[in-house]
CSV table of C-alpha atoms in Angstrom, one decimal:
chain,number,residue,atom,x,y,z
A,1,MET,CA,-27.1,35.2,5.8
A,2,GLU,CA,-26.4,31.5,5.7
A,3,ASP,CA,-22.8,32.0,4.5
A,4,LYS,CA,-22.2,34.4,7.4
A,5,SER,CA,-23.7,31.9,9.9
A,6,LEU,CA,-21.4,29.2,8.5
A,7,GLU,CA,-18.4,31.5,8.7
A,8,LYS,CA,-19.2,32.2,12.4
A,9,ARG,CA,-19.6,28.5,13.1
A,10,ARG,CA,-16.3,27.8,11.3
A,11,GLU,CA,-14.5,30.4,13.3
A,12,ALA,CA,-15.9,29.0,16.5
A,13,LEU,CA,-14.7,25.5,15.5
A,14,SER,CA,-11.2,26.9,14.9
A,15,GLN,CA,-11.3,28.8,18.2
A,16,ARG,CA,-12.3,25.6,19.9
A,17,ALA,CA,-9.2,24.0,18.4
A,18,ASP,CA,-7.0,26.9,19.6
A,19,SER,CA,-8.5,26.8,23.2
A,20,LYS,CA,-8.1,23.1,23.4
A,21,SER,CA,-4.4,23.3,22.3
A,22,LEU,CA,-3.7,25.6,25.3
A,23,HIS,CA,-4.6,23.0,28.0
A,24,THR,CA,-1.7,20.6,27.8
A,25,GLU,CA,1.6,20.4,26.0
A,26,GLU,CA,0.4,17.1,24.5
A,27,GLU,CA,-2.3,18.9,22.5
A,28,VAL,CA,-0.3,21.8,21.2
A,29,LYS,CA,-0.5,20.6,17.6
A,30,ALA,CA,-4.2,20.0,17.3
A,31,THR,CA,-4.3,20.4,13.6
A,32,ARG,CA,-1.5,17.8,12.7
A,33,VAL,CA,-1.7,14.1,12.6
A,34,ARG,CA,0.1,12.9,15.7
A,35,GLU,CA,3.3,10.9,15.7
A,36,PRO,CA,2.8,7.6,17.5
A,37,VAL,CA,4.5,5.3,15.0
A,38,GLY,CA,7.7,3.9,16.4
A,39,LEU,CA,10.3,1.4,15.0
A,40,VAL,CA,8.3,-1.7,15.9
A,41,SER,CA,5.1,-0.3,14.4
A,42,GLY,CA,7.0,0.7,11.3
A,43,ILE,CA,8.4,-2.8,10.8
A,44,CYS,CA,4.9,-4.2,11.4
A,45,LEU,CA,3.5,-1.8,8.8
A,46,ILE,CA,6.0,-3.0,6.2
A,47,VAL,CA,5.8,-6.7,7.0
A,48,GLY,CA,2.1,-6.7,7.5
A,49,THR,CA,1.3,-4.9,4.2
A,50,MET,CA,3.8,-7.0,2.2
A,51,ILE,CA,2.6,-10.3,3.5
A,52,GLY,CA,-1.0,-10.5,2.5
A,53,SER,CA,-2.7,-13.6,1.1
A,54,GLY,CA,-0.5,-14.4,-1.9
A,55,ILE,CA,2.2,-16.5,-0.1
A,56,PHE,CA,-0.6,-18.6,1.5
A,57,ILE,CA,-2.9,-19.0,-1.5
A,58,SER,CA,-1.1,-19.0,-4.8
A,59,PRO,CA,2.7,-18.8,-4.8
A,60,LYS,CA,2.6,-21.0,-7.9
A,61,ALA,CA,2.9,-18.2,-10.5
A,62,VAL,CA,6.7,-18.1,-10.0
A,63,LEU,CA,7.0,-21.9,-10.2
A,64,GLU,CA,4.9,-21.9,-13.4
A,65,SER,CA,7.4,-19.4,-15.0
A,66,THR,CA,10.6,-21.1,-13.8
A,67,GLY,CA,9.6,-24.7,-14.3
A,68,ALA,CA,11.6,-26.1,-11.4
A,69,VAL,CA,12.0,-25.8,-7.7
A,70,GLY,CA,15.6,-24.5,-7.7
A,71,PRO,CA,15.1,-21.5,-10.0
A,72,CYS,CA,11.8,-20.8,-8.2
A,73,LEU,CA,13.5,-20.4,-4.8
A,74,CYS,CA,16.3,-18.3,-6.4
A,75,VAL,CA,13.7,-15.9,-7.9
A,76,TRP,CA,12.0,-15.5,-4.6
A,77,ALA,CA,15.3,-14.6,-2.9
A,78,ALA,CA,16.3,-12.3,-5.8
A,79,CYS,CA,13.0,-10.5,-5.7
A,80,GLY,CA,13.7,-9.8,-2.0
A,81,VAL,CA,17.1,-8.3,-2.9
A,82,LEU,CA,15.6,-6.1,-5.6
A,83,SER,CA,12.8,-4.9,-3.2
A,84,THR,CA,15.5,-4.1,-0.7
A,85,LEU,CA,17.4,-2.0,-3.3
A,86,GLY,CA,14.3,-0.1,-4.1
A,87,ALA,CA,13.5,0.5,-0.4
A,88,LEU,CA,17.1,1.7,0.2
A,89,CYS,CA,16.5,4.4,-2.5
A,90,TYR,CA,13.3,5.3,-0.7
A,91,ALA,CA,15.2,5.5,2.6
A,92,GLU,CA,17.4,8.2,1.1
A,93,LEU,CA,14.4,10.0,-0.3
A,94,GLY,CA,12.4,9.7,2.9
A,95,THR,CA,15.2,11.0,5.2
A,96,MET,CA,16.0,13.8,2.7
A,97,ILE,CA,12.4,14.9,2.2
A,98,THR,CA,10.5,14.1,5.4
A,99,LYS,CA,7.0,14.4,4.1
A,100,SER,CA,4.3,11.8,4.1
A,101,GLY,CA,2.7,10.6,0.9
A,102,GLY,CA,5.1,8.0,-0.5
A,103,GLU,CA,6.3,8.9,-4.0
A,104,TYR,CA,4.2,12.1,-4.2
A,105,PRO,CA,6.6,14.6,-2.5
A,106,TYR,CA,9.7,13.1,-4.2
A,107,LEU,CA,8.1,13.5,-7.7
A,108,MET,CA,7.0,17.0,-6.7
A,109,GLU,CA,10.5,18.1,-5.6
A,110,ALA,CA,12.3,16.5,-8.6
A,111,PHE,CA,10.0,16.9,-11.6
A,112,GLY,CA,7.4,19.5,-10.5
A,113,PRO,CA,3.6,19.3,-9.9
A,114,ILE,CA,2.3,17.5,-13.1
A,115,PRO,CA,4.1,14.1,-12.5
A,116,ALA,CA,3.2,14.3,-8.8
A,117,TYR,CA,-0.4,15.1,-9.6
A,118,LEU,CA,-0.7,12.3,-12.2
A,119,TYR,CA,0.7,9.9,-9.5
A,120,SER,CA,-1.8,11.0,-6.9
A,121,TRP,CA,-4.6,10.9,-9.4
A,122,THR,CA,-3.8,7.3,-10.5
A,123,CYS,CA,-3.1,6.0,-7.0
A,124,ILE,CA,-6.0,7.7,-5.1
A,125,ILE,CA,-8.7,7.0,-7.7
A,126,VAL,CA,-7.6,3.5,-8.8
A,127,LEU,CA,-4.6,1.8,-7.4
A,128,LYS,CA,-5.0,2.3,-3.6
A,129,PRO,CA,-8.8,1.8,-3.3
A,130,SER,CA,-8.9,-1.2,-5.7
A,131,SER,CA,-6.0,-2.8,-3.8
A,132,PHE,CA,-7.9,-2.3,-0.6
A,133,ALA,CA,-11.0,-3.8,-2.2
A,134,ILE,CA,-9.1,-6.9,-3.5
A,135,ILE,CA,-7.5,-7.6,-0.1
A,136,SER,CA,-10.9,-7.2,1.6
A,137,LEU,CA,-12.5,-9.6,-0.8
A,138,SER,CA,-9.8,-12.2,0.0
A,139,PHE,CA,-10.5,-11.7,3.7
A,140,ALA,CA,-14.3,-12.1,3.1
A,141,LYS,CA,-13.8,-15.2,1.0
A,142,TYR,CA,-11.8,-17.0,3.6
A,143,ALA,CA,-13.9,-15.8,6.5
A,144,ALA,CA,-17.1,-17.0,4.8
A,145,THR,CA,-15.8,-20.4,3.5
A,146,PRO,CA,-16.3,-22.3,6.8
A,147,PHE,CA,-20.0,-21.5,6.7
A,148,TYR,CA,-20.4,-23.0,3.2
A,149,PRO,CA,-18.7,-26.4,3.3
A,150,GLY,CA,-18.3,-28.0,-0.1
A,151,CYS,CA,-19.0,-24.9,-2.1
A,152,SER,CA,-17.9,-21.4,-2.6
A,153,PRO,CA,-19.7,-18.6,-0.7
A,154,PRO,CA,-22.2,-16.6,-2.7
A,155,ASP,CA,-20.9,-13.4,-4.2
A,156,VAL,CA,-23.5,-11.3,-2.3
A,157,VAL,CA,-22.2,-12.7,1.0
A,158,THR,CA,-18.5,-12.2,0.1
A,159,LYS,CA,-19.0,-8.7,-1.1
A,160,SER,CA,-21.2,-7.7,1.8
A,161,LEU,CA,-18.6,-9.1,4.3
A,162,ALA,CA,-15.8,-7.2,2.4
A,163,ALA,CA,-17.8,-4.0,2.6
A,164,VAL,CA,-18.3,-4.5,6.4
A,165,ALA,CA,-14.6,-5.1,6.8
A,166,ILE,CA,-13.8,-1.9,4.9
A,167,ILE,CA,-16.2,0.1,7.0
A,168,LEU,CA,-14.7,-1.4,10.2
A,169,ILE,CA,-11.1,-0.7,9.2
A,170,VAL,CA,-11.9,2.9,8.1
A,171,LEU,CA,-13.7,3.5,11.4
A,172,VAL,CA,-10.8,2.2,13.5
A,173,ASN,CA,-8.3,4.4,11.5
A,174,CYS,CA,-10.5,7.4,11.8
A,175,LEU,CA,-11.1,7.1,15.6
A,176,SER,CA,-7.4,6.5,16.6
A,177,VAL,CA,-4.1,6.5,14.8
A,178,LYS,CA,-2.6,4.7,17.8
A,179,VAL,CA,-5.3,1.9,17.8
A,180,ALA,CA,-4.8,1.4,14.0
A,181,SER,CA,-1.1,0.9,14.7
A,182,TYR,CA,-1.9,-1.6,17.4
A,183,VAL,CA,-4.2,-3.5,15.1
A,184,GLN,CA,-1.4,-3.6,12.5
A,185,ASN,CA,1.0,-4.9,15.1
A,186,VAL,CA,-1.3,-7.7,16.4
A,187,PHE,CA,-2.2,-9.0,12.9
A,188,THR,CA,1.4,-8.9,11.8
A,189,ALA,CA,2.3,-11.0,14.8
A,190,ALA,CA,-0.5,-13.4,13.8
A,191,LYS,CA,0.8,-13.9,10.3
A,192,LEU,CA,4.3,-14.4,11.5
A,193,ILE,CA,3.0,-17.1,13.9
A,194,ILE,CA,1.5,-19.1,11.1
A,195,ILE,CA,4.6,-18.6,9.0
A,196,PHE,CA,6.6,-19.9,11.9
A,197,ILE,CA,4.3,-22.9,12.2
A,198,ILE,CA,4.6,-23.7,8.5
A,199,VAL,CA,8.4,-23.3,8.5
A,200,VAL,CA,8.9,-25.5,11.6
A,201,ALA,CA,6.6,-28.2,10.1
A,202,GLY,CA,8.8,-28.0,6.9
A,203,ILE,CA,12.0,-28.4,8.9
A,204,VAL,CA,10.5,-31.5,10.6
A,205,LEU,CA,9.6,-33.0,7.3
A,206,LEU,CA,13.1,-32.3,6.0
A,207,ALA,CA,14.6,-33.9,9.0
A,208,GLN,CA,12.4,-37.0,8.3
A,209,GLY,CA,14.0,-37.2,4.8
A,210,ASN,CA,11.3,-35.6,2.7
A,211,THR,CA,13.8,-34.1,0.3
A,212,GLN,CA,12.7,-35.7,-3.0
A,213,ASN,CA,11.2,-32.5,-4.4
A,214,ILE,CA,14.3,-30.4,-3.5
A,215,SER,CA,17.1,-32.7,-4.7
A,216,ASN,CA,18.0,-32.2,-8.4
A,217,SER,CA,15.9,-29.0,-8.1
A,218,PHE,CA,17.2,-27.4,-11.3
A,219,ASP,CA,16.1,-30.3,-13.6
A,220,GLY,CA,13.5,-29.1,-16.2
A,221,ALA,CA,14.2,-25.4,-15.5
A,222,GLN,CA,13.0,-22.8,-18.1
A,223,THR,CA,15.9,-20.4,-18.6
A,224,SER,CA,14.7,-18.2,-21.4
A,225,PHE,CA,14.9,-14.4,-20.8
A,226,GLY,CA,11.1,-14.0,-21.2
A,227,THR,CA,10.1,-16.7,-18.7
A,228,ILE,CA,12.6,-15.6,-16.1
A,229,GLY,CA,11.4,-12.1,-16.5
A,230,LEU,CA,7.8,-13.1,-16.0
A,231,ALA,CA,8.8,-15.0,-12.9
A,232,PHE,CA,10.4,-11.9,-11.5
A,233,TYR,CA,7.3,-9.9,-12.4
A,234,ASN,CA,5.1,-12.3,-10.4
A,235,GLY,CA,7.6,-12.5,-7.5
A,236,LEU,CA,7.9,-8.7,-7.2
A,237,TRP,CA,4.1,-8.4,-7.1
A,238,ALA,CA,4.1,-10.5,-4.0
A,239,TYR,CA,6.7,-8.2,-2.5
A,240,ASP,CA,4.8,-5.1,-3.3
A,241,GLY,CA,4.3,-2.9,-0.2
A,242,TRP,CA,8.0,-2.3,0.6
A,243,ASN,CA,7.5,1.4,0.2
A,244,GLN,CA,4.6,1.7,2.7
A,245,LEU,CA,6.5,3.4,5.5
A,246,ASN,CA,7.3,6.4,3.2
A,247,PHE,CA,3.5,7.2,3.2
A,248,ILE,CA,3.6,8.1,6.9
A,249,THR,CA,7.0,9.7,7.3
A,250,GLU,CA,5.6,12.7,9.2
A,251,GLU,CA,4.1,10.3,11.8
A,252,LEU,CA,7.3,8.4,12.4
A,253,LYS,CA,9.2,8.9,15.6
A,254,ASP,CA,12.8,9.9,14.6
A,255,PRO,CA,12.3,9.2,10.9
A,256,TYR,CA,16.1,9.6,10.2
A,257,ARG,CA,16.7,6.6,12.4
A,258,ASN,CA,13.5,4.5,12.2
A,259,LEU,CA,12.8,4.8,8.5
A,260,PRO,CA,16.0,3.1,7.2
A,261,LEU,CA,16.2,0.8,10.2
A,262,ALA,CA,12.6,-0.5,9.7
A,263,ILE,CA,13.4,-1.1,6.0
A,264,ILE,CA,16.6,-2.9,6.7
A,265,ILE,CA,14.9,-5.2,9.2
A,266,GLY,CA,11.4,-5.6,7.6
A,267,ILE,CA,12.2,-6.4,4.0
A,268,PRO,CA,14.9,-9.1,4.6
A,269,LEU,CA,12.5,-10.6,7.2
A,270,VAL,CA,9.8,-10.9,4.6
A,271,THR,CA,12.4,-12.4,2.1
A,272,VAL,CA,13.5,-15.0,4.6
A,273,CYS,CA,9.8,-15.9,5.4
A,274,TYR,CA,8.9,-16.2,1.7
A,275,VAL,CA,11.9,-18.5,0.9
A,276,LEU,CA,11.4,-20.7,3.9
A,277,VAL,CA,7.7,-21.1,3.4
A,278,ASN,CA,8.2,-22.1,-0.2
A,279,ILE,CA,10.8,-24.7,0.9
A,280,ALA,CA,8.3,-26.0,3.5
A,281,TYR,CA,5.6,-26.3,0.7
A,282,PHE,CA,8.0,-28.4,-1.4
A,283,THR,CA,8.7,-30.8,1.5
A,284,ALA,CA,5.0,-31.8,1.5
A,285,MET,CA,4.0,-31.3,-2.2
A,286,SER,CA,5.6,-32.0,-5.5
A,287,PRO,CA,5.8,-29.1,-8.0
A,288,THR,CA,2.8,-30.6,-9.9
A,289,GLU,CA,0.7,-30.9,-6.8
A,290,LEU,CA,1.6,-27.3,-5.8
A,291,LEU,CA,0.5,-26.0,-9.3
A,292,GLN,CA,-2.8,-27.9,-9.0
A,293,SER,CA,-3.6,-26.5,-5.5
A,294,GLU,CA,-6.2,-23.7,-5.3
A,295,ALA,CA,-4.8,-22.6,-1.8
A,296,VAL,CA,-1.3,-24.0,-1.2
A,297,ALA,CA,-1.2,-23.3,2.5
A,298,VAL,CA,-4.5,-24.9,3.1
A,299,THR,CA,-3.4,-28.0,1.2
A,300,PHE,CA,-0.2,-28.0,3.2
A,301,GLY,CA,-2.1,-27.8,6.5
A,302,ASP,CA,-4.5,-30.6,5.5
A,303,ARG,CA,-1.5,-32.9,4.9
A,304,VAL,CA,0.9,-31.9,7.7
A,305,LEU,CA,-1.1,-30.2,10.5
A,306,TYR,CA,-4.2,-32.5,10.7
A,307,PRO,CA,-6.2,-32.5,13.0
A,308,VAL,CA,-5.5,-28.8,13.7
A,309,SER,CA,-5.3,-27.8,10.0
A,310,TRP,CA,-8.2,-25.3,10.6
A,311,ILE,CA,-5.6,-22.9,12.0
A,312,VAL,CA,-4.3,-22.2,8.5
A,313,PRO,CA,-7.4,-20.6,6.9
A,314,LEU,CA,-8.0,-18.9,10.2
A,315,PHE,CA,-4.6,-17.2,10.1
A,316,VAL,CA,-5.1,-16.4,6.4
A,317,VAL,CA,-8.1,-14.4,7.5
A,318,PHE,CA,-6.0,-12.6,10.1
A,319,SER,CA,-3.3,-12.0,7.5
A,320,THR,CA,-5.6,-10.5,4.9
A,321,PHE,CA,-7.3,-8.3,7.5
A,322,GLY,CA,-4.0,-6.9,8.7
A,323,ALA,CA,-2.9,-6.2,5.1
A,324,ALA,CA,-6.2,-4.4,4.4
A,325,ASN,CA,-5.6,-2.3,7.5
A,326,GLY,CA,-2.1,-1.4,6.4
A,327,SER,CA,-3.4,-0.5,2.9
A,328,CYS,CA,-6.1,1.8,4.4
A,329,PHE,CA,-3.6,3.4,6.8
A,330,THR,CA,-1.2,4.4,4.1
A,331,ALA,CA,-3.7,5.3,1.3
A,332,GLY,CA,-5.3,7.8,3.6
A,333,ARG,CA,-2.0,9.6,4.0
A,334,LEU,CA,-1.4,10.0,0.3
A,335,THR,CA,-4.9,11.4,-0.1
A,336,TYR,CA,-4.4,13.8,2.8
A,337,VAL,CA,-1.0,15.1,1.5
A,338,ALA,CA,-2.4,15.5,-2.1
A,339,GLY,CA,-5.3,17.5,-0.6
A,340,ARG,CA,-2.9,19.6,1.5
A,341,GLU,CA,-0.9,20.5,-1.7
A,342,GLY,CA,-4.0,21.5,-3.6
A,343,HIS,CA,-4.0,18.5,-5.9
A,344,MET,CA,-7.3,17.1,-4.4
A,345,VAL,CA,-10.2,19.0,-2.9
A,346,LYS,CA,-9.2,20.8,0.3
A,347,ILE,CA,-11.5,18.9,2.6
A,348,LEU,CA,-9.5,15.7,2.1
A,349,SER,CA,-6.5,17.4,3.8
A,350,TYR,CA,-8.4,18.3,7.0
A,351,ILE,CA,-7.7,16.7,10.3
A,352,SER,CA,-10.2,15.4,12.9
A,353,LEU,CA,-10.3,17.9,15.8
A,354,LYS,CA,-11.1,15.2,18.3
A,355,TYR,CA,-9.1,12.2,17.0
A,356,TYR,CA,-6.2,13.8,15.2
A,357,SER,CA,-6.6,11.5,12.2
A,358,PRO,CA,-7.0,12.4,8.5
A,359,SER,CA,-10.6,11.1,8.6
A,360,PRO,CA,-12.0,12.8,5.4
A,361,ALA,CA,-9.1,11.2,3.4
A,362,LEU,CA,-9.7,7.8,5.0
A,363,MET,CA,-13.5,7.9,4.4
A,364,PHE,CA,-12.9,8.9,0.8
A,365,ASN,CA,-10.6,6.0,0.2
A,366,GLY,CA,-13.0,3.6,1.9
A,367,PHE,CA,-15.9,4.9,-0.2
A,368,LEU,CA,-14.1,4.2,-3.4
A,369,SER,CA,-13.0,0.8,-2.2
A,370,ILE,CA,-16.6,-0.2,-1.6
A,371,ILE,CA,-17.5,0.9,-5.1
A,372,TYR,CA,-14.7,-1.3,-6.5
A,373,ILE,CA,-16.1,-4.3,-4.7
A,374,ILE,CA,-19.2,-4.2,-7.0
A,375,PRO,CA,-17.7,-5.2,-10.4
A,376,ALA,CA,-16.8,-8.9,-10.8
A,377,ASP,CA,-13.4,-8.5,-12.6
A,378,ILE,CA,-11.6,-6.1,-10.2
A,379,GLU,CA,-8.5,-8.3,-10.4
A,380,THR,CA,-8.3,-7.6,-14.2
A,381,LEU,CA,-8.4,-3.9,-13.5
A,382,ILE,CA,-5.6,-3.9,-11.0
A,383,ASN,CA,-3.5,-6.2,-13.2
A,384,TYR,CA,-3.6,-3.8,-16.1
A,385,PHE,CA,-2.9,-0.8,-13.9
A,386,SER,CA,0.1,-2.5,-12.2
A,387,PHE,CA,2.4,-1.5,-15.0
A,388,ALA,CA,1.6,2.1,-14.0
A,389,GLN,CA,2.7,1.4,-10.4
A,390,TRP,CA,6.1,0.2,-11.7
A,391,ALA,CA,6.4,3.3,-14.0
A,392,PHE,CA,6.1,5.5,-10.9
A,393,TYR,CA,8.6,3.3,-9.0
A,394,GLY,CA,11.1,3.9,-11.8
A,395,LEU,CA,10.3,7.6,-12.0
A,396,THR,CA,10.8,7.9,-8.2
A,397,ALA,CA,14.2,6.1,-8.4
A,398,SER,CA,15.2,8.4,-11.2
A,399,ALA,CA,14.1,11.4,-9.0
A,400,LEU,CA,16.9,10.3,-6.6
A,401,ILE,CA,19.4,10.5,-9.4
A,402,VAL,CA,18.1,13.8,-10.7
A,403,MET,CA,18.2,15.5,-7.2
A,404,ARG,CA,21.8,14.4,-6.7
A,405,PHE,CA,22.5,17.1,-9.3
A,406,THR,CA,19.7,19.6,-8.9
A,407,ARG,CA,19.3,19.6,-5.1
A,408,LYS,CA,22.8,19.1,-3.8
A,409,GLU,CA,22.1,21.4,-0.8
A,410,LEU,CA,19.6,19.0,0.8
A,411,ASP,CA,20.8,17.0,3.8
A,412,ARG,CA,21.0,13.3,3.1
A,413,PRO,CA,21.3,11.3,6.4
A,414,VAL,CA,21.1,8.1,4.3
A,415,LYS,CA,23.0,8.1,1.0
A,416,VAL,CA,22.9,5.1,-1.3
A,417,PRO,CA,25.2,4.5,-4.3
A,418,VAL,CA,23.7,5.9,-7.5
A,419,PHE,CA,24.1,2.5,-9.3
A,420,ILE,CA,21.5,1.1,-6.9
A,421,ALA,CA,19.0,3.7,-8.1
A,422,ALA,CA,20.0,2.9,-11.7
A,423,ILE,CA,19.3,-0.8,-11.2
A,424,VAL,CA,15.8,0.0,-9.8
A,425,VAL,CA,15.1,2.3,-12.9
A,426,ILE,CA,16.2,-0.4,-15.3
A,427,VAL,CA,14.1,-3.2,-13.5
A,428,SER,CA,11.1,-0.9,-13.4
A,429,ALA,CA,11.4,-0.1,-17.1
A,430,TYR,CA,11.5,-3.8,-17.9
A,431,LEU,CA,8.5,-4.5,-15.7
A,432,VAL,CA,6.5,-1.7,-17.4
A,433,LEU,CA,7.3,-2.9,-20.9
A,434,ALA,CA,7.4,-6.7,-20.4
A,435,PRO,CA,3.7,-7.3,-20.1
A,436,ILE,CA,2.8,-4.9,-22.9
A,437,ILE,CA,5.3,-6.5,-25.3
A,438,ASP,CA,4.5,-10.1,-24.2
A,439,LYS,CA,0.8,-9.7,-24.5
A,440,PRO,CA,-0.3,-6.4,-26.1
A,441,ALA,CA,-3.8,-5.4,-25.1
A,442,TRP,CA,-6.0,-2.4,-25.6
A,443,GLU,CA,-6.5,-2.2,-21.9
A,444,TYR,CA,-3.0,-0.9,-21.4
A,445,LEU,CA,-3.8,2.0,-23.8
A,446,TYR,CA,-7.1,2.7,-21.8
A,447,CYS,CA,-5.1,2.8,-18.6
A,448,THR,CA,-2.6,5.2,-20.1
A,449,LEU,CA,-5.4,7.4,-21.4
A,450,PHE,CA,-7.0,7.4,-17.9
A,451,ILE,CA,-3.7,8.5,-16.3
A,452,LEU,CA,-3.2,11.3,-18.8
A,453,GLY,CA,-6.9,12.2,-18.6
A,454,GLY,CA,-6.2,13.5,-15.1
A,455,LEU,CA,-4.8,16.6,-16.9
A,456,LEU,CA,-8.3,17.5,-17.9
A,457,LEU,CA,-9.0,18.2,-14.2
A,458,TYR,CA,-5.6,19.5,-13.4
A,459,PHE,CA,-5.5,22.6,-15.6
A,460,PRO,CA,-8.9,24.1,-14.8
A,461,PHE,CA,-9.1,23.1,-11.1
A,462,VAL,CA,-5.5,23.0,-9.9
A,463,HIS,CA,-3.4,25.1,-12.2
A,464,HIS,CA,-5.8,27.9,-13.2
A,465,LYS,CA,-8.1,27.6,-10.2
A,466,PHE,CA,-11.1,29.1,-11.9
A,467,SER,CA,-13.2,31.3,-9.6
A,468,TRP,CA,-16.5,29.5,-10.4
A,469,SER,CA,-15.1,26.3,-9.1
A,470,ARG,CA,-14.0,27.9,-5.8
A,471,LYS,CA,-17.5,29.4,-5.5
A,472,ILE,CA,-18.9,25.9,-5.7
A,473,MET,CA,-16.4,24.2,-3.4
A,474,ARG,CA,-16.2,26.9,-0.6
A,475,PRO,CA,-19.7,26.4,0.9
A,476,LEU,CA,-19.5,22.6,0.3
A,477,THR,CA,-16.2,22.5,2.2
A,478,MET,CA,-17.6,24.5,5.1
A,479,HIS,CA,-20.6,22.3,5.4
A,480,LEU,CA,-18.5,19.1,5.4
A,481,GLN,CA,-16.0,20.7,7.8
A,482,LEU,CA,-18.8,21.4,10.3
A,483,LEU,CA,-20.4,18.0,9.8
A,484,MET,CA,-17.2,16.0,10.4
A,485,GLU,CA,-15.6,18.5,12.9
A,486,VAL,CA,-12.3,18.7,11.0
A,487,VAL,CA,-9.9,21.6,10.7
A,488,PRO,CA,-7.1,22.5,8.2
A,489,PRO,CA,-3.7,21.0,8.8
A,490,GLU,CA,-0.7,23.0,9.9
A,491,LYS,CA,1.6,24.0,7.0
A,492,VAL,CA,4.5,21.6,6.5
A,493,ASP,CA,7.8,23.1,5.1
């Protein structure tokens, strides 16, 4: 009797969606995520997610590996070029296969369901929520620091504030896709303002003759293959996020135009910002002083922007909050698409009937992120899993090459030279193998076993779809659907 009652309520919910969709043309597609993301919002998503806290807090990793200012600046510029090459490959893939979910639909089309499933399993369970958690913890640390002068905020305060930030961001993204885009735009503008202030201050210092750290900038450079490679590894980590727009392709207005245009504008803009900010740092600090600083932008502000140096940590808070919002925005779309394809539980693919957002997927990502806040060494976790991210980048670039031969019939509004994809594959292979060869550790094996361990769930629940699992999930899905007022998405070809 209870199942019949649930079925009737579920039918009523679906009928409610159908009746609502008849009222206005604007609400015809009640069971699809709406498409409010234009060119400016797309650029802000790329820039706002790429520029997090790293450029303000610790850009010293590249300097440590290069040993001198000149090679350091060259590496920052070269990392921007490499990121642009990777993004151009994604522009072709994103305009050829206009589905959300980042690398997921491209791996599905080129290599089949197993690589796509392993990608979604790794990103949804570890990479995306742990990244969201790390950014939220950075936000919490800088937001709490003014209330604890002379000492670090207690862990319980930092973690509680990070959890509140995650809940707030998830809530905003669930209630309105458009408001989430506006939040991203505002906080991206805020971080560009502080970058502009730092760059202008650096130009003034250069005009005043503070060039001692930049002249003879190649003296003492470390030119070994290993150290330069490590510098590129750290630099490309700061550029991570260049693929974020591919996670929301279905929500873009005119993706054939706006996806490649946002990439061409956004990533070079970040590259220019990174290089100019580093030059500004060296006008006020020597390489030794920069390496000794715990938060480079704060040190720069104390020296150059006094008595208004407080604006630097304030804008770092804005920057990290914006990056966290972008991370949540895109992670929810990957979870939503994986659920829609049957690689995650179906409820994660459902759309809010009232707000037209993938709220179950967003809530699930936020829940995992709060769990990842609890352990003390979350940075270690993400560092060991970062090699997996580059493995998927390389696999996706190789998917572009493969589909040039296997899917010739697909329309390609953007078509990049194959050698660009080959460069991305080679760089990705190096970045996967370099940390393992340089410092072998059991943790890399554990990460690999975790990734492959996803197959233990894939075969019984996804491939074979055992009847007993469906009997368990069906009533659970119906209860959650009624509780959250969500409906299945429209089928996307």
